[in-house]
């Protein structure tokens, strides 16, 4: 997308210099672009970057990095959607997915048996105990164990989160819940572990036993864990939620202004993914020599819902940053008399597999990750609307099926997790589907009949507007402006007809749609839709969702 626009801009600039003609057209023949081919330049010189928990926390908390302008997301197409790219592949938002497909997620097989797969090294990152193994073909996998205090908690969270993030469209590695038989654990002859001095040495059975002592043992004597397959390619470290990778020539959109990163705050709030930060991402260098590119992954969902990975989630998580000055100073000023509201939340007495997870106190707007995230901070109402529309695609039935993938041994735990996810989903939809004029899916037939949908009404979080006001115009694509007289029509249903005088002889027409609703005055901000004349009717080529009082 960028490279095409760059070429067009250069040609347009030359034309302006030589002929004095107007700027480039508003829409091009291939709009709206469905795929951003951000793998065209060789990124073979990209090198791994290392991250530090302490530095990342300090940078995000005190320095506030990134471009903090309140601007529209920069990687959307002309229909206000996110094209497919090395970051994101539209799935549930673009097409219907069966429940089986949603549940399968990124996995190529339904189940996996790791008995006899040799350990090749220990796991050195993160707080969850585990190790790395290889399958018979030499592919590398990582094992992560559940904590003894909360069997099934982290492993269930991991596969549930992976299935949901994958269905949304993010790049996710394959992962499964497994049971490890300690009698069938094999250590490769060249396996290594890190000692107390930080040096590598040969791994022993004693090292494995120490790991298992920190893991949840099941009544059958096995250990519950997740196994995740490493992604294809060479690891390059993590991506940041701001700026770009200077060693990746394809990475030209500042990450804090990418819609799929901004809008992922909606998903993180729904799932209580408090650990959603750059260090829980992974860039992989893929492709043959001379044509390498970077693919961007999200991973590590062991700390979502009620799981804190190695313990039940702390009550603060999702409600307050690790360091948040306002509540801290308020507590100090009142000599401790001020009690943070989240401290008073009464969590149900459920299975240890649930951890701490609730829906009654949850407020999507007030939800917080562990510490500030630049892309989350810059999420605008249109970004949130995009994310909420994707969340709305998960039916109650789909959510319950995804939760079943966690293999909870206690049916009550599975029921509670699913019920809580459903209630939190409904809060997310009510909050962010109603924050903008929720017009979607505009269509204009060859005969001039306009139809559209109201996403908030369709999701059941708002009543039907009193009326819709349609303002029709001819549109001059060469200058990017409306021409001639406009015609305004007031309708009571999500349909209308283009006036004959507007459609006659027009190559492009536009309609500004305002929704009149007593409960949502911001819905009067117009959604401007543009249609191009085609042989079989009118093609929607542009959608501008105006925001009440927002900078563009």
PDB file of N, CA and C in Angstrom, residues 201-282:
ATOM      1  N   UNK A 201      25.610 -25.033  31.056  1.00  0.00           N
ATOM      2  CA  UNK A 201      26.234 -26.303  31.408  1.00  0.00           C
ATOM      3  C   UNK A 201      25.294 -27.420  30.970  1.00  0.00           C
ATOM      4  N   UNK A 202      25.747 -28.656  30.946  1.00  0.00           N
ATOM      5  CA  UNK A 202      24.865 -29.765  30.557  1.00  0.00           C
ATOM      6  C   UNK A 202      23.665 -29.888  31.499  1.00  0.00           C
ATOM      7  N   UNK A 203      22.500 -30.129  30.924  1.00  0.00           N
ATOM      8  CA  UNK A 203      21.291 -30.301  31.733  1.00  0.00           C
ATOM      9  C   UNK A 203      21.258 -31.703  32.322  1.00  0.00           C
ATOM     10  N   UNK A 204      20.770 -31.786  33.566  1.00  0.00           N
ATOM     11  CA  UNK A 204      20.674 -33.073  34.259  1.00  0.00           C
ATOM     12  C   UNK A 204      19.228 -33.356  34.647  1.00  0.00           C
ATOM     13  N   UNK A 205      18.988 -34.587  35.085  1.00  0.00           N
ATOM     14  CA  UNK A 205      17.645 -34.947  35.560  1.00  0.00           C
ATOM     15  C   UNK A 205      17.277 -34.134  36.791  1.00  0.00           C
ATOM     16  N   UNK A 206      18.258 -33.758  37.578  1.00  0.00           N
ATOM     17  CA  UNK A 206      17.994 -32.934  38.755  1.00  0.00           C
ATOM     18  C   UNK A 206      17.406 -31.582  38.351  1.00  0.00           C
ATOM     19  N   UNK A 207      17.887 -31.021  37.246  1.00  0.00           N
ATOM     20  CA  UNK A 207      17.326 -29.761  36.748  1.00  0.00           C
ATOM     21  C   UNK A 207      15.850 -29.931  36.405  1.00  0.00           C
ATOM     22  N   UNK A 208      15.530 -31.032  35.762  1.00  0.00           N
ATOM     23  CA  UNK A 208      14.139 -31.302  35.389  1.00  0.00           C
ATOM     24  C   UNK A 208      13.282 -31.470  36.636  1.00  0.00           C
ATOM     25  N   UNK A 209      13.785 -32.198  37.618  1.00  0.00           N
ATOM     26  CA  UNK A 209      13.020 -32.419  38.849  1.00  0.00           C
ATOM     27  C   UNK A 209      12.750 -31.104  39.577  1.00  0.00           C
ATOM     28  N   UNK A 210      13.707 -30.184  39.535  1.00  0.00           N
ATOM     29  CA  UNK A 210      13.498 -28.879  40.168  1.00  0.00           C
ATOM     30  C   UNK A 210      12.396 -28.097  39.447  1.00  0.00           C
ATOM     31  N   UNK A 211      12.358 -28.221  38.132  1.00  0.00           N
ATOM     32  CA  UNK A 211      11.282 -27.578  37.373  1.00  0.00           C
ATOM     33  C   UNK A 211       9.932 -28.179  37.737  1.00  0.00           C
ATOM     34  N   UNK A 212       9.873 -29.489  37.794  1.00  0.00           N
ATOM     35  CA  UNK A 212       8.610 -30.162  38.084  1.00  0.00           C
ATOM     36  C   UNK A 212       8.124 -29.860  39.492  1.00  0.00           C
ATOM     37  N   UNK A 213       9.035 -29.555  40.402  1.00  0.00           N
ATOM     38  CA  UNK A 213       8.639 -29.209  41.768  1.00  0.00           C
ATOM     39  C   UNK A 213       7.865 -27.901  41.807  1.00  0.00           C
ATOM     40  N   UNK A 214       7.999 -27.094  40.756  1.00  0.00           N
ATOM     41  CA  UNK A 214       7.288 -25.817  40.668  1.00  0.00           C
ATOM     42  C   UNK A 214       6.071 -25.917  39.756  1.00  0.00           C
ATOM     43  N   UNK A 215       5.686 -27.128  39.403  1.00  0.00           N
ATOM     44  CA  UNK A 215       4.584 -27.343  38.461  1.00  0.00           C
ATOM     45  C   UNK A 215       3.441 -28.093  39.128  1.00  0.00           C
ATOM     46  N   UNK A 216       2.254 -27.958  38.535  1.00  0.00           N
ATOM     47  CA  UNK A 216       1.053 -28.617  39.066  1.00  0.00           C
ATOM     48  C   UNK A 216       1.034 -30.078  38.641  1.00  0.00           C
ATOM     49  N   UNK A 217       0.996 -30.973  39.647  1.00  0.00           N
ATOM     50  CA  UNK A 217       0.918 -32.402  39.359  1.00  0.00           C
ATOM     51  C   UNK A 217      -0.530 -32.857  39.463  1.00  0.00           C
ATOM     52  N   UNK A 218      -0.975 -33.585  38.472  1.00  0.00           N
ATOM     53  CA  UNK A 218      -2.353 -34.045  38.409  1.00  0.00           C
ATOM     54  C   UNK A 218      -2.527 -35.330  39.212  1.00  0.00           C
ATOM     55  N   UNK A 219      -3.766 -35.686  39.540  1.00  0.00           N
ATOM     56  CA  UNK A 219      -4.007 -36.937  40.281  1.00  0.00           C
ATOM     57  C   UNK A 219      -3.453 -38.175  39.591  1.00  0.00           C
ATOM     58  N   UNK A 220      -3.325 -38.130  38.261  1.00  0.00           N
ATOM     59  CA  UNK A 220      -2.799 -39.291  37.532  1.00  0.00           C
ATOM     60  C   UNK A 220      -1.273 -39.326  37.502  1.00  0.00           C
ATOM     61  N   UNK A 221      -0.644 -38.382  38.211  1.00  0.00           N
ATOM     62  CA  UNK A 221       0.810 -38.360  38.280  1.00  0.00           C
ATOM     63  C   UNK A 221       1.484 -37.566  37.178  1.00  0.00           C
ATOM     64  N   UNK A 222       0.714 -37.083  36.213  1.00  0.00           N
ATOM     65  CA  UNK A 222       1.279 -36.289  35.124  1.00  0.00           C
ATOM     66  C   UNK A 222       1.255 -34.804  35.487  1.00  0.00           C
ATOM     67  N   UNK A 223       1.890 -34.005  34.633  1.00  0.00           N
ATOM     68  CA  UNK A 223       1.977 -32.569  34.869  1.00  0.00           C
ATOM     69  C   UNK A 223       1.277 -31.827  33.731  1.00  0.00           C
ATOM     70  N   UNK A 224       0.398 -30.931  34.110  1.00  0.00           N
ATOM     71  CA  UNK A 224      -0.366 -30.153  33.122  1.00  0.00           C
ATOM     72  C   UNK A 224       0.508 -29.010  32.591  1.00  0.00           C
ATOM     73  N   UNK A 225       0.476 -28.805  31.261  1.00  0.00           N
ATOM     74  CA  UNK A 225       1.324 -27.787  30.643  1.00  0.00           C
ATOM     75  C   UNK A 225       0.737 -27.366  29.305  1.00  0.00           C
ATOM     76  N   UNK A 226       1.341 -26.361  28.714  1.00  0.00           N
ATOM     77  CA  UNK A 226       1.071 -26.018  27.318  1.00  0.00           C
ATOM     78  C   UNK A 226       2.335 -26.273  26.521  1.00  0.00           C
ATOM     79  N   UNK A 227       2.159 -26.674  25.277  1.00  0.00           N
ATOM     80  CA  UNK A 227       3.279 -26.824  24.360  1.00  0.00           C
ATOM     81  C   UNK A 227       3.016 -25.904  23.179  1.00  0.00           C
ATOM     82  N   UNK A 228       3.986 -25.053  22.867  1.00  0.00           N
ATOM     83  CA  UNK A 228       3.846 -24.076  21.790  1.00  0.00           C
ATOM     84  C   UNK A 228       4.958 -24.276  20.774  1.00  0.00           C
ATOM     85  N   UNK A 229       4.580 -24.299  19.512  1.00  0.00           N
ATOM     86  CA  UNK A 229       5.577 -24.478  18.450  1.00  0.00           C
ATOM     87  C   UNK A 229       6.200 -23.138  18.094  1.00  0.00           C
ATOM     88  N   UNK A 230       7.502 -23.124  17.934  1.00  0.00           N
ATOM     89  CA  UNK A 230       8.174 -21.893  17.548  1.00  0.00           C
ATOM     90  C   UNK A 230       7.791 -21.518  16.116  1.00  0.00           C
ATOM     91  N   UNK A 231       7.712 -20.228  15.863  1.00  0.00           N
ATOM     92  CA  UNK A 231       7.324 -19.736  14.550  1.00  0.00           C
ATOM     93  C   UNK A 231       8.426 -19.992  13.528  1.00  0.00           C
ATOM     94  N   UNK A 232       8.017 -19.979  12.259  1.00  0.00           N
ATOM     95  CA  UNK A 232       8.974 -20.155  11.172  1.00  0.00           C
ATOM     96  C   UNK A 232       9.912 -18.952  11.112  1.00  0.00           C
ATOM     97  N   UNK A 233      11.162 -19.202  10.692  1.00  0.00           N
ATOM     98  CA  UNK A 233      12.093 -18.112  10.484  1.00  0.00           C
ATOM     99  C   UNK A 233      13.079 -17.934  11.618  1.00  0.00           C
ATOM    100  N   UNK A 234      13.757 -16.783  11.580  1.00  0.00           N
ATOM    101  CA  UNK A 234      14.771 -16.456  12.582  1.00  0.00           C
ATOM    102  C   UNK A 234      14.239 -15.377  13.510  1.00  0.00           C
ATOM    103  N   UNK A 235      14.348 -15.571  14.830  1.00  0.00           N
ATOM    104  CA  UNK A 235      13.805 -14.585  15.767  1.00  0.00           C
ATOM    105  C   UNK A 235      14.593 -13.283  15.766  1.00  0.00           C
ATOM    106  N   UNK A 236      13.855 -12.178  15.811  1.00  0.00           N
ATOM    107  CA  UNK A 236      14.459 -10.843  15.818  1.00  0.00           C
ATOM    108  C   UNK A 236      14.132 -10.068  17.091  1.00  0.00           C
ATOM    109  N   UNK A 237      13.647 -10.765  18.110  1.00  0.00           N
ATOM    110  CA  UNK A 237      13.247 -10.050  19.314  1.00  0.00           C
ATOM    111  C   UNK A 237      11.824  -9.546  19.193  1.00  0.00           C
ATOM    112  N   UNK A 238      11.477  -8.577  20.010  1.00  0.00           N
ATOM    113  CA  UNK A 238      10.098  -8.113  20.105  1.00  0.00           C
ATOM    114  C   UNK A 238       9.863  -6.864  19.265  1.00  0.00           C
ATOM    115  N   UNK A 239       8.604  -6.534  19.022  1.00  0.00           N
ATOM    116  CA  UNK A 239       8.284  -5.238  18.414  1.00  0.00           C
ATOM    117  C   UNK A 239       7.793  -4.286  19.495  1.00  0.00           C
ATOM    118  N   UNK A 240       7.977  -3.019  19.258  1.00  0.00           N
ATOM    119  CA  UNK A 240       7.525  -1.996  20.191  1.00  0.00           C
ATOM    120  C   UNK A 240       6.159  -1.480  19.751  1.00  0.00           C
ATOM    121  N   UNK A 241       5.402  -0.969  20.703  1.00  0.00           N
ATOM    122  CA  UNK A 241       4.099  -0.392  20.405  1.00  0.00           C
ATOM    123  C   UNK A 241       4.219   1.086  20.032  1.00  0.00           C
ATOM    124  N   UNK A 242       5.391   1.487  19.606  1.00  0.00           N
ATOM    125  CA  UNK A 242       5.591   2.838  19.086  1.00  0.00           C
ATOM    126  C   UNK A 242       6.768   2.796  18.114  1.00  0.00           C
ATOM    127  N   UNK A 243       6.862   3.806  17.253  1.00  0.00           N
ATOM    128  CA  UNK A 243       7.970   3.901  16.321  1.00  0.00           C
ATOM    129  C   UNK A 243       7.960   2.801  15.278  1.00  0.00           C
ATOM    130  N   UNK A 244       9.090   2.604  14.629  1.00  0.00           N
ATOM    131  CA  UNK A 244       9.260   1.564  13.622  1.00  0.00           C
ATOM    132  C   UNK A 244      10.604   0.872  13.848  1.00  0.00           C
ATOM    133  N   UNK A 245      10.769  -0.277  13.215  1.00  0.00           N
ATOM    134  CA  UNK A 245      12.078  -0.952  13.263  1.00  0.00           C
ATOM    135  C   UNK A 245      12.998  -0.279  12.254  1.00  0.00           C
ATOM    136  N   UNK A 246      14.097   0.326  12.686  1.00  0.00           N
ATOM    137  CA  UNK A 246      14.977   1.007  11.730  1.00  0.00           C
ATOM    138  C   UNK A 246      15.665   0.063  10.755  1.00  0.00           C
ATOM    139  N   UNK A 247      15.741  -1.240  11.099  1.00  0.00           N
ATOM    140  CA  UNK A 247      16.407  -2.185  10.200  1.00  0.00           C
ATOM    141  C   UNK A 247      15.425  -2.942   9.309  1.00  0.00           C
ATOM    142  N   UNK A 248      14.160  -2.536   9.304  1.00  0.00           N
ATOM    143  CA  UNK A 248      13.149  -3.158   8.444  1.00  0.00           C
ATOM    144  C   UNK A 248      12.621  -2.107   7.481  1.00  0.00           C
ATOM    145  N   UNK A 249      13.049  -2.130   6.214  1.00  0.00           N
ATOM    146  CA  UNK A 249      12.616  -1.096   5.267  1.00  0.00           C
ATOM    147  C   UNK A 249      11.128  -1.130   4.955  1.00  0.00           C
ATOM    148  N   UNK A 250      10.447  -2.229   5.282  1.00  0.00           N
ATOM    149  CA  UNK A 250       9.006  -2.317   5.043  1.00  0.00           C
ATOM    150  C   UNK A 250       8.180  -1.720   6.174  1.00  0.00           C
ATOM    151  N   UNK A 251       8.796  -1.484   7.307  1.00  0.00           N
ATOM    152  CA  UNK A 251       8.080  -1.033   8.504  1.00  0.00           C
ATOM    153  C   UNK A 251       8.028   0.489   8.502  1.00  0.00           C
ATOM    154  N   UNK A 252       7.040   1.043   7.812  1.00  0.00           N
ATOM    155  CA  UNK A 252       7.004   2.501   7.614  1.00  0.00           C
ATOM    156  C   UNK A 252       5.861   3.189   8.376  1.00  0.00           C
ATOM    157  N   UNK A 253       4.964   2.431   8.981  1.00  0.00           N
ATOM    158  CA  UNK A 253       3.868   3.026   9.746  1.00  0.00           C
ATOM    159  C   UNK A 253       4.224   3.019  11.233  1.00  0.00           C
ATOM    160  N   UNK A 254       4.271   4.182  11.890  1.00  0.00           N
ATOM    161  CA  UNK A 254       4.540   4.188  13.336  1.00  0.00           C
ATOM    162  C   UNK A 254       3.568   3.265  14.064  1.00  0.00           C
ATOM    163  N   UNK A 255       4.102   2.402  14.894  1.00  0.00           N
ATOM    164  CA  UNK A 255       3.278   1.368  15.513  1.00  0.00           C
ATOM    165  C   UNK A 255       2.163   1.943  16.372  1.00  0.00           C
ATOM    166  N   UNK A 256       2.405   3.088  16.995  1.00  0.00           N
ATOM    167  CA  UNK A 256       1.366   3.684  17.835  1.00  0.00           C
ATOM    168  C   UNK A 256       0.187   4.190  17.012  1.00  0.00           C
ATOM    169  N   UNK A 257       0.371   4.279  15.688  1.00  0.00           N
ATOM    170  CA  UNK A 257      -0.711   4.726  14.808  1.00  0.00           C
ATOM    171  C   UNK A 257      -1.239   3.596  13.924  1.00  0.00           C
ATOM    172  N   UNK A 258      -0.887   2.362  14.234  1.00  0.00           N
ATOM    173  CA  UNK A 258      -1.451   1.219  13.524  1.00  0.00           C
ATOM    174  C   UNK A 258      -2.773   0.843  14.194  1.00  0.00           C
ATOM    175  N   UNK A 259      -3.823   0.706  13.410  1.00  0.00           N
ATOM    176  CA  UNK A 259      -5.138   0.434  14.003  1.00  0.00           C
ATOM    177  C   UNK A 259      -5.188  -0.918  14.702  1.00  0.00           C
ATOM    178  N   UNK A 260      -4.570  -1.958  14.145  1.00  0.00           N
ATOM    179  CA  UNK A 260      -4.670  -3.266  14.780  1.00  0.00           C
ATOM    180  C   UNK A 260      -3.948  -3.304  16.122  1.00  0.00           C
ATOM    181  N   UNK A 261      -3.005  -2.380  16.358  1.00  0.00           N
ATOM    182  CA  UNK A 261      -2.360  -2.295  17.668  1.00  0.00           C
ATOM    183  C   UNK A 261      -3.156  -1.392  18.602  1.00  0.00           C
ATOM    184  N   UNK A 262      -3.629  -0.276  18.110  1.00  0.00           N
ATOM    185  CA  UNK A 262      -4.504   0.574  18.937  1.00  0.00           C
ATOM    186  C   UNK A 262      -5.754  -0.203  19.357  1.00  0.00           C
ATOM    187  N   UNK A 263      -6.412  -0.790  18.360  1.00  0.00           N
ATOM    188  CA  UNK A 263      -7.677  -1.472  18.625  1.00  0.00           C
ATOM    189  C   UNK A 263      -7.534  -2.727  19.445  1.00  0.00           C
ATOM    190  N   UNK A 264      -6.309  -3.256  19.566  1.00  0.00           N
ATOM    191  CA  UNK A 264      -6.128  -4.450  20.389  1.00  0.00           C
ATOM    192  C   UNK A 264      -6.358  -4.151  21.863  1.00  0.00           C
ATOM    193  N   UNK A 265      -6.419  -2.875  22.234  1.00  0.00           N
ATOM    194  CA  UNK A 265      -6.770  -2.538  23.614  1.00  0.00           C
ATOM    195  C   UNK A 265      -8.174  -3.045  23.948  1.00  0.00           C
ATOM    196  N   UNK A 266      -9.083  -2.993  22.989  1.00  0.00           N
ATOM    197  CA  UNK A 266     -10.444  -3.491  23.200  1.00  0.00           C
ATOM    198  C   UNK A 266     -10.413  -4.977  23.536  1.00  0.00           C
ATOM    199  N   UNK A 267      -9.642  -5.729  22.775  1.00  0.00           N
ATOM    200  CA  UNK A 267      -9.521  -7.165  23.001  1.00  0.00           C
ATOM    201  C   UNK A 267      -8.844  -7.449  24.340  1.00  0.00           C
ATOM    202  N   UNK A 268      -7.802  -6.671  24.648  1.00  0.00           N
ATOM    203  CA  UNK A 268      -7.090  -6.864  25.912  1.00  0.00           C
ATOM    204  C   UNK A 268      -7.999  -6.590  27.105  1.00  0.00           C
ATOM    205  N   UNK A 269      -8.831  -5.556  26.998  1.00  0.00           N
ATOM    206  CA  UNK A 269      -9.758  -5.250  28.092  1.00  0.00           C
ATOM    207  C   UNK A 269     -10.771  -6.375  28.265  1.00  0.00           C
ATOM    208  N   UNK A 270     -11.313  -6.853  27.166  1.00  0.00           N
ATOM    209  CA  UNK A 270     -12.294  -7.943  27.236  1.00  0.00           C
ATOM    210  C   UNK A 270     -11.716  -9.153  27.970  1.00  0.00           C
ATOM    211  N   UNK A 271     -10.500  -9.540  27.612  1.00  0.00           N
ATOM    212  CA  UNK A 271      -9.893 -10.757  28.156  1.00  0.00           C
ATOM    213  C   UNK A 271      -9.065 -10.500  29.409  1.00  0.00           C
ATOM    214  N   UNK A 272      -8.980  -9.240  29.829  1.00  0.00           N
ATOM    215  CA  UNK A 272      -8.098  -8.864  30.937  1.00  0.00           C
ATOM    216  C   UNK A 272      -6.664  -9.294  30.648  1.00  0.00           C
ATOM    217  N   UNK A 273      -6.212  -8.980  29.447  1.00  0.00           N
ATOM    218  CA  UNK A 273      -4.836  -9.281  29.044  1.00  0.00           C
ATOM    219  C   UNK A 273      -3.947  -8.146  29.539  1.00  0.00           C
ATOM    220  N   UNK A 274      -3.723  -8.127  30.848  1.00  0.00           N
ATOM    221  CA  UNK A 274      -2.991  -7.022  31.467  1.00  0.00           C
ATOM    222  C   UNK A 274      -1.524  -7.005  31.057  1.00  0.00           C
ATOM    223  N   UNK A 275      -1.010  -8.125  30.575  1.00  0.00           N
ATOM    224  CA  UNK A 275       0.400  -8.220  30.199  1.00  0.00           C
ATOM    225  C   UNK A 275       0.608  -7.947  28.713  1.00  0.00           C
ATOM    226  N   UNK A 276      -0.290  -7.191  28.102  1.00  0.00           N
ATOM    227  CA  UNK A 276      -0.196  -6.866  26.676  1.00  0.00           C
ATOM    228  C   UNK A 276       0.809  -5.728  26.498  1.00  0.00           C
ATOM    229  N   UNK A 277       2.010  -6.084  26.157  1.00  0.00           N
ATOM    230  CA  UNK A 277       3.112  -5.131  26.011  1.00  0.00           C
ATOM    231  C   UNK A 277       4.072  -5.654  24.959  1.00  0.00           C
ATOM    232  N   UNK A 278       5.008  -4.805  24.557  1.00  0.00           N
ATOM    233  CA  UNK A 278       5.925  -5.187  23.501  1.00  0.00           C
ATOM    234  C   UNK A 278       6.720  -6.439  23.790  1.00  0.00           C
ATOM    235  N   UNK A 279       7.108  -6.634  25.045  1.00  0.00           N
ATOM    236  CA  UNK A 279       7.933  -7.788  25.387  1.00  0.00           C
ATOM    237  C   UNK A 279       7.194  -9.109  25.203  1.00  0.00           C
ATOM    238  N   UNK A 280       5.885  -9.064  25.071  1.00  0.00           N
ATOM    239  CA  UNK A 280       5.112 -10.274  24.778  1.00  0.00           C
ATOM    240  C   UNK A 280       4.721 -10.311  23.304  1.00  0.00           C
ATOM    241  N   UNK A 281       5.667  -9.946  22.479  1.00  0.00           N
ATOM    242  CA  UNK A 281       5.503 -10.033  21.031  1.00  0.00           C
ATOM    243  C   UNK A 281       6.785 -10.620  20.459  1.00  0.00           C
ATOM    244  N   UNK A 282       6.764 -10.925  19.185  1.00  0.00           N
ATOM    245  CA  UNK A 282       7.939 -11.528  18.559  1.00  0.00           C
ATOM    246  C   UNK A 282       7.955 -11.200  17.077  1.00  0.00           C
TER     247      UNK A 282
END
